[in-house]
Coordinates of C-alpha atoms in Angstrom, one line a residue:
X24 CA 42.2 75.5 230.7
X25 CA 44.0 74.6 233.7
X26 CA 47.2 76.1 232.8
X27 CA 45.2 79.8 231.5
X28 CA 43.1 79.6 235.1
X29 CA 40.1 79.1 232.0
X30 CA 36.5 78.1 232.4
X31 CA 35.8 74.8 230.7
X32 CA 32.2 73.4 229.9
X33 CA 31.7 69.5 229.5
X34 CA 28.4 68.0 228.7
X35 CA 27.8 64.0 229.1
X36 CA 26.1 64.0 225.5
X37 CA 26.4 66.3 222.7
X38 CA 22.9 68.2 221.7
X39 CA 22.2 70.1 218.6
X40 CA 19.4 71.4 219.8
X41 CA 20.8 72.8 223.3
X42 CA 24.0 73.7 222.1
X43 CA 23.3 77.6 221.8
X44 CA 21.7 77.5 224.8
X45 CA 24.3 76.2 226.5
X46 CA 26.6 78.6 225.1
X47 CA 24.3 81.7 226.4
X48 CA 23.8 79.7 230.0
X49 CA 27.2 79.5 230.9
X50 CA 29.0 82.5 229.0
X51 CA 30.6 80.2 226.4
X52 CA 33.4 82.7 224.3
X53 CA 35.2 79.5 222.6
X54 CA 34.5 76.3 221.1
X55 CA 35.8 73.4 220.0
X56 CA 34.3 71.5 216.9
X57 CA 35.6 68.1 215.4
X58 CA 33.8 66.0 212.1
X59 CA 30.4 66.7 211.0
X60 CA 29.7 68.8 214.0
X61 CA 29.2 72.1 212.6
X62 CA 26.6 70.3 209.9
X63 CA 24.4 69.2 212.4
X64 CA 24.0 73.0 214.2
X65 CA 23.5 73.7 210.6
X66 CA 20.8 71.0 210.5
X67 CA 18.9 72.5 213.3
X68 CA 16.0 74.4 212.2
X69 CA 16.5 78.2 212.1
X70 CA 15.9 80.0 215.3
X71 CA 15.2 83.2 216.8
X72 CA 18.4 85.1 218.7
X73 CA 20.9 82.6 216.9
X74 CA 23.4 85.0 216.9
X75 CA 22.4 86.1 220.2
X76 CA 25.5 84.2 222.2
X77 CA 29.1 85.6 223.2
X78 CA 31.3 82.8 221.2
X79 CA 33.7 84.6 219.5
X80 CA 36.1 81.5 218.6
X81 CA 35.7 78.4 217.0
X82 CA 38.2 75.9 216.9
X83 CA 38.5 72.3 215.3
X84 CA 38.9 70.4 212.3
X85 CA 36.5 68.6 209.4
X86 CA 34.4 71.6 208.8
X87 CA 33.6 71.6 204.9
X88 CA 33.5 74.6 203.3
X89 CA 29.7 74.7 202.5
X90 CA 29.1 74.4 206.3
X91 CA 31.6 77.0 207.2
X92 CA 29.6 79.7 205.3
X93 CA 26.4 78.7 206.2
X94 CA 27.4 78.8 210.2
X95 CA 28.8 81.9 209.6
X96 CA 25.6 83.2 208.2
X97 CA 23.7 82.1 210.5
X98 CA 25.5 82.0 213.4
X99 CA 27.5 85.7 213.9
X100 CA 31.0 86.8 213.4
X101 CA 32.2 83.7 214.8
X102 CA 35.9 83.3 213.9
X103 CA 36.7 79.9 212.6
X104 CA 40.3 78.7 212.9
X105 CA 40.3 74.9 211.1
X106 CA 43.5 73.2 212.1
X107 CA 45.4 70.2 210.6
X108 CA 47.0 67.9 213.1
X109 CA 47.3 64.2 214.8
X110 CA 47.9 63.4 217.9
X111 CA 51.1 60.9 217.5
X112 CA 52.2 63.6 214.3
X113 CA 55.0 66.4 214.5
X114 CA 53.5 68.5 211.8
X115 CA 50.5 71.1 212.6
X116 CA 48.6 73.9 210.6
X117 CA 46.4 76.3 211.5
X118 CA 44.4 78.9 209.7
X119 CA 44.4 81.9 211.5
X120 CA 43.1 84.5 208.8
X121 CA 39.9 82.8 208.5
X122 CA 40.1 81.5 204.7
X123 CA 37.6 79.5 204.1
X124 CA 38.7 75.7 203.5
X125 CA 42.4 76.6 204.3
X126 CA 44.0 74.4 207.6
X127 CA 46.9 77.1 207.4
X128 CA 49.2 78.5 205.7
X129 CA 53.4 78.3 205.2
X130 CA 56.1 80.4 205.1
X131 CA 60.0 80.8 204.8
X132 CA 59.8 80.7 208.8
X133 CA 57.3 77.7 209.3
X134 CA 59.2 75.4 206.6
X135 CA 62.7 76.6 208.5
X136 CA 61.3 74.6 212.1
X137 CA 58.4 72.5 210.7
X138 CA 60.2 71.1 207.2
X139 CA 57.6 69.3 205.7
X140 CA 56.7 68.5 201.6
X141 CA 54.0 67.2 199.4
X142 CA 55.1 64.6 196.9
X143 CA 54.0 62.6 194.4
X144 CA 51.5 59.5 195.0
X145 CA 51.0 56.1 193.2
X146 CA 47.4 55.3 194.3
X147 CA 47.0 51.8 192.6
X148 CA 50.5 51.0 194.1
X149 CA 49.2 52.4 197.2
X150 CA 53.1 54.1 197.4
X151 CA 55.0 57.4 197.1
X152 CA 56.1 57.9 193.5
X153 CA 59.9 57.1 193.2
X154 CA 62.0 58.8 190.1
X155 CA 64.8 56.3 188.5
X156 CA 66.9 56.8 190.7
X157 CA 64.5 56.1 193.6
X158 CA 64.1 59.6 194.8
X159 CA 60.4 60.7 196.1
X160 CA 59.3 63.8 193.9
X161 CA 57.6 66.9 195.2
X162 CA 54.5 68.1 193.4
X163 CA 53.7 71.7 192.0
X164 CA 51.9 74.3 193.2
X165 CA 48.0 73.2 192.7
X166 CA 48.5 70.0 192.8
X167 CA 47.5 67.5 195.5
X168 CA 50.2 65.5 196.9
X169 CA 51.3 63.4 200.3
X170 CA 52.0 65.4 203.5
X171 CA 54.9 64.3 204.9
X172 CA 57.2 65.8 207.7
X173 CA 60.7 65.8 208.3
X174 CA 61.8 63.7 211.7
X175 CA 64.7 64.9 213.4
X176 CA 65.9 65.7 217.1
X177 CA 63.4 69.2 217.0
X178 CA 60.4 67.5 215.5
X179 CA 60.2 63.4 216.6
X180 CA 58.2 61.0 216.3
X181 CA 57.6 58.6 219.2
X182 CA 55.7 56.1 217.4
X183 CA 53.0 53.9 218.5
X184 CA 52.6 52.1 221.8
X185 CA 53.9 48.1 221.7
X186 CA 53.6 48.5 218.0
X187 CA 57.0 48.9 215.8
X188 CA 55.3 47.5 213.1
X189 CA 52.4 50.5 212.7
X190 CA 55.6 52.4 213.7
X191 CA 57.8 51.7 211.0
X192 CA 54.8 51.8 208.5
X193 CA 54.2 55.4 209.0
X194 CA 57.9 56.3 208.4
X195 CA 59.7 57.2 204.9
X196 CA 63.3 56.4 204.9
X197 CA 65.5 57.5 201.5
X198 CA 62.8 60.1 200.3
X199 CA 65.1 62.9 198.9
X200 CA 68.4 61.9 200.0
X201 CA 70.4 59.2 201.7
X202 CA 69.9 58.6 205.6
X203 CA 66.8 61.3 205.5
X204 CA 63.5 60.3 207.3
X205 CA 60.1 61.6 207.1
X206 CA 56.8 60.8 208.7
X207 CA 53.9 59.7 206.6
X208 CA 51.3 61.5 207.6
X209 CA 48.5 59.5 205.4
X210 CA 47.0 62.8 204.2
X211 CA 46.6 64.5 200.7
X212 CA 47.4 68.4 200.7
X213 CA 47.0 71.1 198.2
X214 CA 49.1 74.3 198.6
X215 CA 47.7 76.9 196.3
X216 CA 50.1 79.4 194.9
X217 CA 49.6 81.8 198.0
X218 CA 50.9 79.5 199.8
X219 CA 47.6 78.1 201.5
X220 CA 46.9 74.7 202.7
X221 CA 44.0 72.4 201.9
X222 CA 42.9 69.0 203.7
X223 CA 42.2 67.0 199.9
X224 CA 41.5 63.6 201.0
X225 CA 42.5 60.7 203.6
X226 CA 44.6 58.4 201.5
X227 CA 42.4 55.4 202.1
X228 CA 39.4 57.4 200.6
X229 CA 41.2 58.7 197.5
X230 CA 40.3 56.0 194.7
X231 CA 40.8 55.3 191.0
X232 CA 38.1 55.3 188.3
X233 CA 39.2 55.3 184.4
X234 CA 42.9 56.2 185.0
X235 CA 41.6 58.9 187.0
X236 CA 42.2 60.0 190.8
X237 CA 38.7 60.9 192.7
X238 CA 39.0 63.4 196.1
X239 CA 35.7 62.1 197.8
X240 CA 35.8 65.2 199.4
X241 CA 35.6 67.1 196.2
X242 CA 32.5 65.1 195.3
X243 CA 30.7 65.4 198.4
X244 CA 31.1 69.1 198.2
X245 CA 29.2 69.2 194.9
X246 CA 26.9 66.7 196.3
X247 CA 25.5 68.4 199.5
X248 CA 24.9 71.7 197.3
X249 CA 21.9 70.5 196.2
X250 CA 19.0 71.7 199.0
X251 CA 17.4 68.3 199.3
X252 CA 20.4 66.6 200.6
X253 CA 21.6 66.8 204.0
X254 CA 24.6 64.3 203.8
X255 CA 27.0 62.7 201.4
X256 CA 29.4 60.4 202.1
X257 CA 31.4 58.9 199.2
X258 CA 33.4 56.1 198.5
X259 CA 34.8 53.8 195.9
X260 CA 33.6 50.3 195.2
X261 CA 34.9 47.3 193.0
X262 CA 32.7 46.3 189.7
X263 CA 33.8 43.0 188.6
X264 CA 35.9 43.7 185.1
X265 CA 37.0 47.0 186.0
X266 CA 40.1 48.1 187.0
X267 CA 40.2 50.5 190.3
X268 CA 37.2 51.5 191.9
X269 CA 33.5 53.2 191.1
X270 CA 32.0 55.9 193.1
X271 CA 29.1 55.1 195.2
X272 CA 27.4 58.0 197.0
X273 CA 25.6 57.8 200.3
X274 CA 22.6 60.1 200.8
X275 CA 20.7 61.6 203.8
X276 CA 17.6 63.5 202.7
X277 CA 17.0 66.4 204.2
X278 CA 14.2 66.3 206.7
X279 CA 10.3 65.9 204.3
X280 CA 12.5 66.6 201.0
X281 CA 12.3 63.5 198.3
X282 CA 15.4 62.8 195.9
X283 CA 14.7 64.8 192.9
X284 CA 17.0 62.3 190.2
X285 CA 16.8 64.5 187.2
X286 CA 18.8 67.4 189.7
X287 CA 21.1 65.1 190.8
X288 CA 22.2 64.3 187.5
X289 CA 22.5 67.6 186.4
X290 CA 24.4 68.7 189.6
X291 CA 27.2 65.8 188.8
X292 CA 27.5 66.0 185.4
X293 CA 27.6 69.7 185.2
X294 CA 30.1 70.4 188.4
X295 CA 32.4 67.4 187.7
X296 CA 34.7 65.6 185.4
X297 CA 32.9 62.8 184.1
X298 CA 35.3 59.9 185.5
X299 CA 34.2 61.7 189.3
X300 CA 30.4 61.3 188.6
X301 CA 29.2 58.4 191.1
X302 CA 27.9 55.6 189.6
X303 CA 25.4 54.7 192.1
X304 CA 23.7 56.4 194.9
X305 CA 22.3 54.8 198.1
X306 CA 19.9 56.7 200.4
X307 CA 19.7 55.7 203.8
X308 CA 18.1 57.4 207.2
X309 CA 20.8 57.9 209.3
X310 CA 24.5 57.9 208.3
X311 CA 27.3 55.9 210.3
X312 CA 29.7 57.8 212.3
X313 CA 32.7 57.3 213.9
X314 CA 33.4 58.2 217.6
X315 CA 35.2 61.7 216.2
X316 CA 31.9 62.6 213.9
X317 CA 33.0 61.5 210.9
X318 CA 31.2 59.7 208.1
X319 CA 32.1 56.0 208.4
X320 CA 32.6 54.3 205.2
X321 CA 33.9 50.8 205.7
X322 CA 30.7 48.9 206.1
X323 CA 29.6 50.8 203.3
X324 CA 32.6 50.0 200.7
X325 CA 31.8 46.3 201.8
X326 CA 28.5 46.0 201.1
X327 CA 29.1 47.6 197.8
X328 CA 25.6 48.0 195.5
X329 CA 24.1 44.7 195.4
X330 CA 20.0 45.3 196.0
X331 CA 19.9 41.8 196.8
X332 CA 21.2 42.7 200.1
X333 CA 21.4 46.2 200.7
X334 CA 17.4 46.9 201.8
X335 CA 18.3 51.0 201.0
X336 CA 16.8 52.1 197.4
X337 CA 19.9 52.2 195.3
X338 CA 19.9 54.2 191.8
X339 CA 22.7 53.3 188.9
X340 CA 24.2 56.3 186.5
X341 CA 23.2 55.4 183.1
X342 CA 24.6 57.1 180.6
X343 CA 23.0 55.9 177.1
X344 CA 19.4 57.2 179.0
X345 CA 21.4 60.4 180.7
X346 CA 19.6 60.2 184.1
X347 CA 20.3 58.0 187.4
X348 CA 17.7 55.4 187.3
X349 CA 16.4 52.5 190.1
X350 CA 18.9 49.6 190.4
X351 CA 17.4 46.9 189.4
X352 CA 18.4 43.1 190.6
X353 CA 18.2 42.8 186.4
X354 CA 20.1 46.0 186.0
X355 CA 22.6 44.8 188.8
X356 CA 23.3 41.2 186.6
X357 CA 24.1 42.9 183.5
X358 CA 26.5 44.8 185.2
X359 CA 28.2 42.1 186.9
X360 CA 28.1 40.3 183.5
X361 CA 29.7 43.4 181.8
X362 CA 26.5 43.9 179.7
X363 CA 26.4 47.3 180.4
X364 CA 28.4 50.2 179.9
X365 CA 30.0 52.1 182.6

């Protein structure tokens, strides 16, 4: 703003409920979104003169596709450029042509000043696949794999203040040949076959169930379709006797709507594979955030689903009744004691 001679608008606190009319006040034409931000103008109860405003451009990142159509709906031929980025990275997308749930997309061009691949992951090893002979290995076309970029004298990588160790950790040495090295950028991508790039998960997110991989992100998506829920924030958790990790589903009801069970059911096991289907749900009154808007799951993964502990009502998946069903501190034992079936 400084450099373009632009107008900039700062407000001490972010508000929902004024944002629009702050936009109108001062003759906002661009904003800039980050997390669950778009959601909660989403959230706000519908209006009068909504589209009455001169913002023209949004830009940000975390915006989930769901929300992206709805705030266009709502909100007026607002043009939404999602971008993919980190502050310490040296690999950027941005979507530019308005495809909803793109960050960007590549080209001959882009690759020839921003080389960057997506390779194969080992999510129980918590490492990029190696071949035989110890080579990473890119994936195809459709298939999510681990951004990484190329470091060299046009695109470095400083690294991390007083820290070489969380330095060195986000660097790949050896990945396709000897000597190259690439930074780890910590991210799953999908590139569709139009060359189109998708945010898939946060490694750290992505977890294991049956031999399977499970994008939260994918899950949440199916999730917040339903119209009673206004959140979803997934997340794997351990179950004693299992090997990787169960999805566990936090829920924000939408304001005076009650969990309808016998939808949610149907929603999971009809829009997902059954190895993605959460195992338990938790519904709480107000969701965690970070200081970017994003869902915070940490405290969540910890507490795991014991209703010894966890005051929130807590529902288990069972299968051999076909319907998600109260968790029990009885029901809870038996699964801890591998009694029943997951």
């Amino acid at each position: 703003c400084f450099h373009k001679g632009a107008t900039c608008v700062l407000k001490k606190k972010f508000s929902a409920s004024q944002f629009w009319s702050d936009c109108r006040r001062y003759n906002v034409t661009v904003i800039q979104y980050i997390g669950e931000l778009c959601r909660y103008l989403c959230n706000q109860p519908v209006k009068e003169g909504e589209k009455n405003h001169k913002v023209r451009l949004a830009v940000g990142n975390g915006v989930r596709n769901d929300v992206w159509r709805e705030f266009l709906d709502r909100f007026g031929a607002v043009k939404i450029c999602e971008f993919y980025g980190a502050t310490e990275g040296n690999i950027c997308f941005m979507n530019h042509t308005g495809k909803i749930g793109s960050v960007g997309r590549t080209n001959f061009f882009y690759k020839l000043f921003f080389p960057f691949d997506l390779i194969k992951y080992d999510f129980q090893k918590d490492e990029p696949i190696r071949n035989k002979h110890g080579w990473c290995e890119k994936v195809k076309k459709g298939e999510a794999g681990l951004l990484i970029s190329k470091v060299n004298v046009k695109n470095p990588f400083f690294g991390y203040a007083g820290s070489k160790r969380h330095t060195e950790k986000k660097l790949l040495r050896e990945v396709f040949k000897k000597g190259d090295l690439y930074f780890n950028t910590g991210d799953l991508m999908v590139q569709d076959h139009d060359n189109f790039l998708y945010f898939w998960d946060r490694i750290g997110d992505t977890f294991r169930w049956k031999g399977e991989n499970v994008a939260t992100t994918e899950v949440s998506d199916i999730i917040v379709m339903l119209d009673f829920i206004q959140e979803a924030n997934v997340y794997g958790v351990s179950v004693p006797g299992h090997e990787g990790k169960a999805g566990m589903v936090s829920l924000i009801l939408k304001h005076n709507a009650s969990l309808d069970l016998e939808q949610m059911y149907k929603q999971v096991v009809t829009y997902l594979p059954s190895y993605a289907c959460p195992l338990f749900l938790r519904v709480q009154e107000k969701m965690e955030m970070t200081g970017t808007f994003k869902q915070q799951k940490f405290r969540l993964v910890d507490e795991g689903f014991n209703p010894s502990t966890i005051t929130d009502p807590l529902y288990f998946l069972d299968n051999s009744k076909k319907a998600y069903v109260l968790l029990t501190k009885e029901l809870h034992e038996m699964i801890l004691s591998a009694k029943m079936k997951l």
